[in-house]
mmCIF file of C-alpha atoms in Angstrom:
data_model
loop_
_atom_site.group_PDB
_atom_site.id
_atom_site.type_symbol
_atom_site.label_atom_id
_atom_site.label_comp_id
_atom_site.label_asym_id
_atom_site.label_seq_id
_atom_site.Cartn_x
_atom_site.Cartn_y
_atom_site.Cartn_z
ATOM 1 C CA MET A 179 87.015 58.106 36.223
ATOM 2 C CA ILE A 180 88.186 60.540 33.158
ATOM 3 C CA LEU A 181 85.163 59.243 31.175
ATOM 4 C CA THR A 182 82.872 59.901 34.054
ATOM 5 C CA PHE A 183 84.059 63.052 34.066
ATOM 6 C CA LYS A 184 83.390 64.023 30.333
ATOM 7 C CA TRP A 185 80.071 62.620 30.403
ATOM 8 C CA PHE A 186 79.597 65.146 33.691
ATOM 9 C CA ALA A 187 81.099 68.050 31.836
ATOM 10 C CA LEU A 188 78.864 67.523 28.553
ATOM 11 C CA LEU A 189 76.326 67.054 30.230
ATOM 12 C CA LEU A 190 76.489 70.453 32.366
ATOM 13 C CA LEU A 191 77.399 71.816 29.253
ATOM 14 C CA CYS A 192 73.987 70.836 27.173
ATOM 15 C CA ALA A 193 71.627 70.442 30.241
ATOM 16 C CA PRO A 194 70.643 74.004 29.970
ATOM 17 C CA PHE A 195 70.347 74.297 26.123
ATOM 18 C CA PRO A 196 66.211 73.372 25.750
ATOM 19 C CA PHE A 197 65.964 76.259 28.317
ATOM 20 C CA LEU A 198 67.680 78.921 26.807
ATOM 21 C CA LEU A 199 66.706 78.452 23.271
ATOM 22 C CA ARG A 200 63.031 78.444 24.627
ATOM 23 C CA ILE A 201 63.819 81.775 26.371
ATOM 24 C CA HIS A 202 65.650 83.495 23.140
ATOM 25 C CA VAL A 203 62.422 82.290 20.956
ATOM 26 C CA THR A 204 60.118 84.080 23.739
ATOM 27 C CA ILE A 205 62.256 87.441 23.297
ATOM 28 C CA ASP A 206 62.381 87.133 19.676
ATOM 29 C CA TRP A 207 58.675 86.829 19.627
ATOM 30 C CA LEU A 208 58.112 89.952 21.905
ATOM 31 C CA CYS A 209 60.789 92.066 20.005
ATOM 32 C CA ALA A 210 59.249 91.114 16.502
ATOM 33 C CA TYR A 211 55.550 92.296 18.091
ATOM 34 C CA ALA A 212 57.032 95.230 19.294
ATOM 35 C CA ASN A 213 58.524 96.361 16.416
ATOM 36 C CA TYR A 214 55.274 95.459 14.908
ATOM 37 C CA LEU A 215 54.096 97.990 17.068
ATOM 38 C CA SER A 216 55.961 100.810 16.493
ATOM 39 C CA GLU A 217 55.887 100.876 12.736
ATOM 40 C CA PRO A 218 53.864 102.840 10.455
ATOM 41 C CA SER A 219 50.073 101.934 9.826
ATOM 42 C CA ALA A 220 49.601 100.473 6.065
ATOM 43 C CA PRO A 221 47.044 101.457 3.587
ATOM 44 C CA ALA A 222 43.332 100.999 4.484
ATOM 45 C CA ALA A 223 42.376 99.738 0.990
ATOM 46 C CA TYR A 224 43.365 96.076 -0.003
ATOM 47 C CA ASP A 225 41.993 94.242 -3.428
ATOM 48 C CA TYR A 226 42.991 90.653 -1.376
ATOM 49 C CA ILE A 227 42.821 89.495 1.858
ATOM 50 C CA VAL A 228 44.704 86.557 2.546
ATOM 51 C CA VAL A 229 44.695 84.915 6.309
ATOM 52 C CA GLY A 230 47.417 82.462 6.940
ATOM 53 C CA ALA A 231 51.237 82.629 6.107
ATOM 54 C CA GLY A 232 51.636 78.949 5.871
ATOM 55 C CA SER A 233 52.857 77.237 2.713
ATOM 56 C CA ALA A 234 49.771 77.854 0.872
ATOM 57 C CA GLY A 235 48.693 81.203 1.967
ATOM 58 C CA SER A 236 52.048 82.691 0.864
ATOM 59 C CA VAL A 237 52.210 81.600 -2.015
ATOM 60 C CA VAL A 238 48.690 82.456 -2.893
ATOM 61 C CA ALA A 239 50.088 86.303 -1.546
ATOM 62 C CA GLY A 240 52.893 85.876 -3.527
ATOM 63 C CA ARG A 241 51.221 85.328 -6.330
ATOM 64 C CA LEU A 242 48.446 87.994 -6.281
ATOM 65 C CA ALA A 243 51.261 90.119 -5.254
ATOM 66 C CA GLN A 244 53.013 89.385 -8.758
ATOM 67 C CA ALA A 245 49.990 89.890 -10.270
ATOM 68 C CA GLY A 246 49.985 93.584 -9.560
ATOM 69 C CA GLN A 247 46.810 93.427 -6.693
ATOM 70 C CA ASN A 248 47.555 95.285 -3.595
ATOM 71 C CA VAL A 249 46.929 92.175 -1.120
ATOM 72 C CA LEU A 250 47.511 91.950 2.719
ATOM 73 C CA LEU A 251 48.973 88.966 4.450
ATOM 74 C CA VAL A 252 47.951 88.829 8.329
ATOM 75 C CA GLU A 253 49.634 86.016 10.206
ATOM 76 C CA ALA A 254 48.986 85.536 13.955
ATOM 77 C CA GLY A 255 52.728 84.877 14.760
ATOM 78 C CA GLY A 256 55.665 86.351 13.957
ATOM 79 C CA SER A 257 58.562 85.719 11.924
ATOM 80 C CA SER A 258 60.680 82.240 12.186
ATOM 81 C CA PRO A 259 63.260 82.100 15.221
ATOM 82 C CA TRP A 260 66.211 80.556 13.913
ATOM 83 C CA ALA A 261 66.076 77.530 15.232
ATOM 84 C CA ALA A 262 63.058 76.432 13.100
ATOM 85 C CA HIS A 263 65.623 76.121 10.556
ATOM 86 C CA VAL A 264 67.487 73.721 12.369
ATOM 87 C CA PRO A 265 65.661 69.623 12.209
ATOM 88 C CA LEU A 266 67.366 68.499 15.643
ATOM 89 C CA PHE A 267 65.833 72.005 17.686
ATOM 90 C CA VAL A 268 62.254 71.856 16.145
ATOM 91 C CA ALA A 269 61.311 70.069 19.450
ATOM 92 C CA GLN A 270 62.533 72.751 21.482
ATOM 93 C CA LEU A 271 59.734 75.188 19.318
ATOM 94 C CA GLN A 272 56.683 73.038 20.136
ATOM 95 C CA ARG A 273 54.473 73.880 23.118
ATOM 96 C CA SER A 274 55.982 77.359 22.952
ATOM 97 C CA VAL A 275 55.229 80.785 22.061
ATOM 98 C CA VAL A 276 55.252 79.587 18.063
ATOM 99 C CA ASP A 277 52.563 77.017 18.631
ATOM 100 C CA TRP A 278 48.942 76.838 19.585
ATOM 101 C CA SER A 279 49.503 73.849 21.823
ATOM 102 C CA TYR A 280 46.631 71.678 20.259
ATOM 103 C CA GLN A 281 46.095 68.632 22.055
ATOM 104 C CA THR A 282 43.792 65.545 20.743
ATOM 105 C CA VAL A 283 40.871 64.395 23.058
ATOM 106 C CA PRO A 284 42.018 61.603 24.978
ATOM 107 C CA GLN A 285 42.219 58.027 23.335
ATOM 108 C CA THR A 286 42.577 54.281 24.467
ATOM 109 C CA ARG A 287 44.940 52.992 22.207
ATOM 110 C CA ALA A 288 46.827 56.416 21.132
ATOM 111 C CA GLY A 289 49.193 58.793 22.846
ATOM 112 C CA LEU A 290 49.489 55.879 25.705
ATOM 113 C CA SER A 291 52.952 57.144 26.562
ATOM 114 C CA SER A 292 50.863 60.581 27.818
ATOM 115 C CA GLY A 293 47.283 59.213 29.284
ATOM 116 C CA GLY A 294 45.949 58.879 25.264
ATOM 117 C CA VAL A 295 46.550 62.776 24.781
ATOM 118 C CA SER A 296 48.619 63.274 21.818
ATOM 119 C CA ASN A 297 49.892 66.760 21.035
ATOM 120 C CA TRP A 298 48.712 68.370 17.928
ATOM 121 C CA PRO A 299 52.012 71.119 16.568
ATOM 122 C CA ARG A 300 50.587 73.942 14.781
ATOM 123 C CA GLY A 301 52.973 77.195 13.528
ATOM 124 C CA LYS A 302 51.810 80.786 14.673
ATOM 125 C CA LEU A 303 54.843 82.248 12.719
ATOM 126 C CA LEU A 304 55.715 82.628 8.726
ATOM 127 C CA GLY A 305 55.548 79.529 7.271
ATOM 128 C CA GLY A 306 53.089 78.261 9.405
ATOM 129 C CA SER A 307 52.878 74.642 10.665
ATOM 130 C CA SER A 308 55.319 73.185 7.824
ATOM 131 C CA MET A 309 58.043 75.078 10.494
ATOM 132 C CA LEU A 310 57.161 72.360 13.544
ATOM 133 C CA ASN A 311 57.157 69.828 10.542
ATOM 134 C CA TYR A 312 60.696 68.585 11.377
ATOM 135 C CA MET A 313 61.535 69.543 7.368
ATOM 136 C CA LEU A 314 59.822 66.020 6.812
ATOM 137 C CA TYR A 315 58.502 66.027 2.884
ATOM 138 C CA VAL A 316 55.766 62.849 3.422
ATOM 139 C CA ARG A 317 53.852 62.063 -0.308
ATOM 140 C CA GLY A 318 50.228 61.212 -0.270
ATOM 141 C CA ASN A 319 49.045 57.565 -1.665
ATOM 142 C CA LYS A 320 46.419 56.233 -3.219
#
């Protein structure tokens, strides 16, 4: 009886966590957007404009800025929420405001649990899709 009560109490404590995390991410994104709207405008002339603040775009913009160039780094989303830095919570960020929510076309031999359609998470935040990849490093092969 006590074991059942402990599991029930654990369920009551942990069940609302994904919902609260999604609300936190949404509120954090809205606050960042409001902060962006209230900031003064940036200079009108740039040497380079880098579109996308993912893994490659951030490096390119950083190296150009170190070389003394005036660089504008453009990203559709805002800064990453705290949950993006914890691999366990990344699944909660998929299909949220920080994800473009792409899906594949229906296929007969893939995504069998979801009618042949697979989610294709693409990041809409600083760090890009690498923030939604569970911090995995996959090395290519020949």
